[in-house]
Amino acid sequence: MEDIAQILNSPDLNKAQILRLLSTENPIEIEQLRQKARELTLQNCSEKVYLRGLIEFSNYCVNDCYYCGIRKSNYKISRYFLTKDEILQCANFALKSGYGSIVLQSGERRDRKFIDFLCKTIEKIKKETKSENLPDGLGITLCVGEQSPETYKKFFSAGAHRYLLRIETTNKELFKQIHPKKVSFERRMECLYAIKEAGFQLGTGVMIGLPNQTLENLADDLIFFRKIDADMIGMGPYIVHKDTPMQKYSKYFYNNKRKIYQLALKMISIARIYLKNVNIASTTALQALYPFGREEGLRYGANVIMPQITPISVRKNYILYDGKPCIDEFANDCLNCIAKRIELIGQKVGYNEYGDSPHFKEKAEKNVYKK
Ligand code: SAH
């Protein structure tokens, strides 16, 4: 078996090496992996952790994904849609807190009313959150699923500049197992290309620890991130939700919880080592598994965190998986505690900045040079 130090010192990783890193359960090797990832984060990004205030503005969804708690057929939750003013209040709160950027996330809808509403909301946020530090207003990342190429262009023109759409898994068979027929792998791929084409910084990612997912699948996922030239990565552990068809895997999930968590952290480190200058989010799902999961994600090579700023009254209805943190009335501690939590692990917060993906910036500079 190849020595881990040798792999970590090679200029690039091949699939066999990625697999070797993914499969290690040796704590000393995992620590070497983590340290290398952290070193490369400092070299290729910055020492700062960037904050994106996460606004889950609607849980209406036309899809019925087998893993997701806000799937169309989950009648146990009440559906909500925040008003433009409510969203704006959240955005202003992010601005005041120095977050620099927000993420607008929702269940999927593709109707005209939804699209127009979102465009107008984006325009309004951009206009009303201009400040000395942010002359163009808050940075806006969208996470509203599959849309038409025209719609992506509209969202971009309205002022959003980053878009997250996870491929969920690059294994077509596995993709089929966790999605209804209507959600196709091919369409998801087309959407990813359309998002890039529209001008967005592209974020994608996968769920880690899905039933039947192999380490080889995860290695292929990492290779795919490079192939599609992603600027941002958002990955997290798969967590069972009791009111979804995949609750039948509860036993598998709870028996493997620790392993899935470790695997998610290793994926972050390997993504950092393999992709170098992309932004990597340490997702809430990590925190759902272990109280300090998100901070651990940062220690393993992530450089972005998305504090919850959805109004507390609706948070309980935006539960994608069981055990989601920060849904009670004390959740506003997040604001103060997030900076402290980051400082506690010896990292710095990047206040009042977009904190865009260095990978995207590098590509943009190369293009200017070519012209
Ligand atoms: N509809 C939007 C955004 C909402 S879901 C979209 O499709 O992009 C955002 C992400 O949450 C999904 O991409 C999925 O990877 C993740 N997610 C959903 N259910 C989950 C679960 N049970 N465990 C872990 N992650 C989950």
XYZ file of C-alpha atoms and ligand atoms in Angstrom:
397
model
C 0.000 0.000 0.000
C 1.324 3.417 -0.934
C 2.644 5.471 1.951
C 0.285 8.289 2.891
C 3.029 10.904 3.212
C 4.148 10.085 -0.318
C 0.608 10.558 -1.650
C 0.186 13.834 0.187
C 3.438 15.136 -1.249
C 2.720 14.230 -4.857
C 1.726 17.211 -7.018
C -1.586 15.638 -8.028
C -3.777 12.703 -7.026
C -4.910 9.828 -9.208
C -8.016 7.757 -8.518
C -6.106 4.994 -6.729
C -4.551 7.550 -4.430
C -7.903 9.230 -3.754
C -9.292 5.814 -2.846
C -6.358 5.106 -0.575
C -7.022 8.387 1.265
C -10.766 7.752 1.469
C -10.295 4.303 2.909
C -7.882 5.098 5.700
C -9.252 4.741 9.203
C -5.909 5.149 10.860
C -6.082 8.234 13.124
C -2.454 9.172 12.459
C -3.011 9.082 8.708
C -6.263 11.019 9.028
C -4.425 13.690 10.989
C -1.746 13.900 8.265
C -4.508 14.272 5.685
C -6.192 16.990 7.718
C -2.987 18.943 8.203
C -2.171 18.843 4.511
C -5.679 20.070 3.660
C -5.399 22.918 6.133
C -1.993 23.895 4.782
C -3.403 24.016 1.234
C -6.397 26.061 2.373
C -4.058 28.722 3.705
C -1.919 28.577 0.579
C -4.714 28.691 -1.982
C -7.552 30.579 -0.322
C -7.028 32.819 2.650
C -6.828 32.430 6.382
C -10.382 33.709 6.609
C -13.633 31.833 6.955
C -16.439 33.458 4.948
C -20.007 33.637 6.176
C -23.169 33.253 4.111
C -26.392 33.951 5.973
C -28.717 31.118 4.970
C -32.321 32.142 4.245
C -34.620 29.196 3.585
C -37.369 31.300 2.086
C -39.823 28.580 1.043
C -40.375 24.871 1.607
C -42.845 24.334 -1.239
C -41.373 21.737 -3.548
C -42.518 20.110 -6.785
C -40.065 17.223 -6.329
C -40.352 14.062 -4.334
C -36.738 13.107 -3.646
C -36.700 9.981 -1.484
C -34.237 11.376 1.073
C -35.525 14.903 1.612
C -37.790 16.076 4.427
C -39.466 18.834 2.393
C -40.418 16.501 -0.472
C -43.814 17.141 -2.005
C -45.453 14.113 -0.398
C -44.492 14.937 3.155
C -47.849 16.105 4.431
C -46.624 16.354 7.995
C -45.029 19.770 7.555
C -46.830 23.031 6.947
C -45.721 24.864 3.867
C -44.595 28.489 3.987
C -43.324 31.163 1.661
C -41.659 34.238 3.154
C -42.704 37.641 1.847
C -40.288 39.939 0.093
C -40.170 42.112 3.206
C -39.413 39.189 5.469
C -36.561 38.115 3.197
C -35.302 41.671 3.110
C -35.322 41.829 6.888
C -33.169 38.705 6.995
C -30.820 40.201 4.395
C -30.478 43.400 6.398
C -29.763 41.379 9.439
C -26.940 39.608 7.544
C -25.613 42.970 6.433
C -25.621 44.336 9.967
C -23.916 41.222 11.247
C -21.115 41.689 8.708
C -21.840 38.484 6.809
C -21.145 39.958 3.372
C -23.239 37.339 1.558
C -26.492 35.448 1.816
C -27.768 32.190 0.380
C -31.369 32.113 -0.807
C -32.498 28.508 -0.634
C -35.887 26.892 -1.177
C -37.699 23.829 -2.356
C -38.055 23.619 -6.090
C -40.588 25.583 -8.137
C -40.330 26.621 -11.750
C -43.533 28.592 -12.310
C -43.563 32.166 -13.579
C -44.788 33.590 -10.284
C -41.888 32.052 -8.396
C -39.305 33.183 -10.930
C -40.609 36.763 -11.048
C -40.817 36.934 -7.283
C -37.244 35.766 -6.884
C -35.888 38.156 -9.541
C -37.602 41.104 -7.892
C -36.422 40.056 -4.462
C -32.820 39.722 -5.642
C -32.962 43.163 -7.281
C -34.376 44.711 -4.155
C -31.793 43.124 -1.879
C -28.956 44.283 -4.144
C -30.336 47.808 -4.190
C -31.091 48.118 -0.512
C -28.007 46.522 0.998
C -25.369 48.747 -0.548
C -22.845 49.902 2.022
C -19.397 51.385 2.232
C -17.822 47.943 2.356
C -20.176 46.444 -0.198
C -20.923 49.095 -2.858
C -22.933 46.542 -4.896
C -24.877 45.230 -1.943
C -24.730 41.796 -0.341
C -23.357 38.875 -2.335
C -26.192 36.519 -3.270
C -25.890 32.775 -3.749
C -28.926 30.898 -5.023
C -29.906 27.350 -4.237
C -33.292 26.864 -5.875
C -32.692 23.737 -7.894
C -33.239 22.881 -11.534
C -34.390 25.732 -13.756
C -34.317 26.478 -17.485
C -31.220 28.132 -19.025
C -33.291 31.309 -19.531
C -34.291 31.384 -15.898
C -30.692 31.005 -14.754
C -29.806 33.979 -16.962
C -32.640 36.021 -15.446
C -31.476 35.253 -11.911
C -27.944 36.246 -12.854
C -29.069 39.510 -14.470
C -31.110 40.291 -11.381
C -27.863 40.301 -9.393
C -27.213 36.848 -7.903
C -23.703 35.706 -8.715
C -23.190 32.253 -7.234
C -25.367 29.147 -7.611
C -25.383 25.869 -5.733
C -26.821 22.750 -7.291
C -25.636 19.433 -5.985
C -25.290 16.512 -8.334
C -26.047 14.465 -5.158
C -24.072 11.476 -6.555
C -22.332 10.984 -9.900
C -23.246 7.321 -9.982
C -26.265 7.118 -12.287
C -27.602 3.929 -10.719
C -27.427 5.375 -7.221
C -28.942 8.659 -8.449
C -31.917 6.639 -9.727
C -32.286 4.817 -6.435
C -32.721 8.033 -4.458
C -34.794 10.072 -6.903
C -38.203 9.627 -8.516
C -38.247 9.188 -12.304
C -39.042 12.856 -12.881
C -35.673 13.923 -11.475
C -33.117 12.804 -14.021
C -29.349 12.661 -13.863
C -29.059 13.954 -17.426
C -31.184 16.990 -16.704
C -29.202 17.740 -13.552
C -26.010 17.725 -15.638
C -27.536 20.033 -18.229
C -28.524 22.410 -15.460
C -24.985 22.509 -14.079
C -23.645 23.531 -17.475
C -26.434 26.087 -17.939
C -25.594 27.653 -14.563
C -21.985 28.122 -15.638
C -23.065 29.404 -19.023
C -25.252 32.042 -17.347
C -22.146 33.450 -15.664
C -22.532 32.127 -12.136
C -19.784 30.822 -9.924
C -20.825 27.192 -9.855
C -21.168 25.197 -6.684
C -21.967 21.518 -6.601
C -21.591 18.604 -4.254
C -22.843 15.245 -3.074
C -24.319 13.492 -0.093
C -21.847 11.274 1.686
C -22.761 7.936 3.206
C -25.832 7.192 1.113
C -27.011 3.590 1.370
C -25.208 1.500 -1.312
C -22.673 4.252 -2.004
C -19.112 2.934 -2.355
C -15.788 4.654 -1.773
C -15.210 4.354 -5.488
C -18.413 6.342 -6.099
C -17.056 9.084 -3.851
C -13.692 9.069 -5.639
C -15.588 9.485 -8.924
C -17.536 12.374 -7.367
C -14.301 14.205 -6.569
C -12.984 13.609 -10.089
C -16.263 14.971 -11.442
C -15.913 18.192 -9.417
C -12.682 18.865 -11.255
C -14.099 17.851 -14.605
C -17.023 20.252 -14.362
C -14.601 22.867 -13.097
C -16.651 23.692 -9.997
C -15.810 26.884 -8.131
C -17.496 25.888 -4.897
C -18.179 22.606 -3.167
C -20.960 21.913 -0.685
C -21.032 18.331 0.535
C -22.398 16.802 3.662
C -23.310 13.548 5.281
C -26.584 11.910 4.286
C -28.864 11.920 7.319
C -32.023 9.904 7.482
C -35.386 11.711 7.780
C -38.159 9.747 9.438
C -40.939 10.927 7.134
C -39.307 9.952 3.843
C -39.212 6.676 1.905
C -35.555 6.323 2.845
C -36.437 6.041 6.538
C -36.207 2.303 5.844
C -32.435 2.830 6.062
C -32.620 4.209 9.618
C -30.845 1.201 11.081
C -28.068 1.419 8.485
C -27.732 5.127 9.177
C -27.640 4.992 12.971
C -25.239 2.034 12.923
C -22.871 3.909 10.631
C -23.241 7.444 11.899
C -19.695 7.779 13.174
C -18.244 6.312 9.998
C -20.324 8.596 7.759
C -19.197 11.610 9.752
C -15.534 10.625 9.426
C -15.994 9.999 5.732
C -17.539 13.441 5.238
C -14.533 15.069 6.913
C -12.122 13.048 4.789
C -14.029 14.078 1.660
C -13.546 17.743 2.599
C -9.802 17.258 3.063
C -9.364 15.320 -0.159
C -11.444 17.875 -2.088
C -9.147 20.595 -0.771
C -5.997 18.673 -1.724
C -7.332 17.682 -5.146
C -9.062 20.944 -6.150
C -6.943 23.420 -4.173
C -8.442 26.889 -4.713
C -12.191 26.253 -4.585
C -14.442 27.455 -1.787
C -15.609 24.551 0.338
C -18.578 24.877 2.687
C -18.720 23.184 6.022
C -22.395 22.262 5.992
C -25.047 22.227 8.693
C -25.528 18.486 8.217
C -22.090 17.967 9.800
C -23.297 19.837 12.851
C -26.457 17.756 12.904
C -24.296 14.670 13.390
C -21.941 16.135 15.997
C -22.300 19.427 17.886
C -18.930 20.699 16.683
C -19.154 19.125 13.235
C -19.079 22.406 11.345
C -15.984 23.613 13.154
C -14.399 20.248 12.438
C -15.208 20.778 8.758
C -13.237 24.027 8.895
C -10.316 22.243 10.526
C -10.408 19.680 7.705
C -10.102 22.222 4.890
C -13.465 23.963 4.427
C -13.447 27.791 4.350
C -17.118 28.784 4.197
C -19.890 28.497 6.761
C -23.594 29.255 6.353
C -25.168 30.501 9.574
C -28.940 30.069 9.779
C -30.817 33.336 9.509
C -34.222 31.987 8.472
C -36.943 33.460 10.740
C -37.274 31.181 13.740
C -41.036 30.823 13.314
C -40.657 28.818 10.088
C -37.407 26.957 10.748
C -39.153 23.886 12.087
C -40.792 23.469 8.695
C -37.529 23.447 6.776
C -36.114 20.211 8.009
C -34.364 18.203 5.342
C -33.099 15.553 7.765
C -33.527 14.532 11.397
C -31.574 16.277 14.144
C -31.133 19.601 12.344
C -29.533 22.046 14.810
C -30.605 25.607 15.648
C -34.332 25.257 15.152
C -35.553 26.376 18.547
C -36.109 29.799 20.042
C -32.551 29.986 21.306
C -31.188 29.695 17.808
C -30.276 33.333 17.616
C -27.272 32.480 19.701
C -25.903 31.475 16.321
C -24.944 35.036 15.506
C -22.730 35.527 18.467
C -21.622 31.999 18.870
C -20.552 31.476 15.292
C -17.687 33.966 15.433
C -16.631 32.686 18.839
C -16.748 29.111 17.626
C -14.543 30.003 14.670
C -12.098 31.924 16.806
C -11.993 29.064 19.260
C -10.419 26.838 16.626
C -7.854 29.530 15.821
C -9.373 30.793 12.554
C -10.505 34.235 11.472
C -13.851 35.474 10.163
C -13.927 37.428 6.887
C -16.454 40.148 7.712
C -18.121 42.390 5.113
C -16.566 40.623 2.128
C -17.994 38.421 -0.607
C -15.195 35.930 -0.169
C -15.595 34.694 -3.730
C -14.015 31.486 -4.948
C -10.328 32.082 -5.771
C -10.738 29.417 -8.460
C -13.355 31.516 -10.233
C -11.280 34.674 -9.909
C -8.281 32.932 -11.402
C -10.329 31.750 -14.386
C -11.739 35.254 -14.885
C -8.263 36.781 -14.856
C -7.016 34.261 -17.405
C -9.914 35.153 -19.713
C -9.192 38.856 -19.501
C -5.585 38.127 -20.319
C -6.588 36.047 -23.362
C -8.795 38.825 -24.729
N -34.257 22.409 -3.815
C -32.945 22.946 -3.733
C -32.420 23.177 -2.352
C -32.913 22.405 -1.161
S -32.156 20.918 -0.726
C -31.976 22.096 -4.525
O -32.364 21.032 -4.996
O -30.853 22.512 -4.703
C -30.473 21.294 -0.532
C -29.603 20.071 -0.343
O -29.907 19.421 0.878
C -29.779 18.996 -1.379
O -29.017 19.252 -2.505
C -29.351 17.723 -0.638
O -28.028 17.348 -0.986
C -29.409 18.108 0.828
N -30.291 17.179 1.546
C -31.597 16.950 1.359
N -32.028 15.955 2.157
C -30.955 15.528 2.870
C -30.746 14.514 3.843
N -31.730 13.721 4.233
N -29.497 14.379 4.358
C -28.510 15.176 3.968
N -28.626 16.129 3.043
C -29.849 16.312 2.491
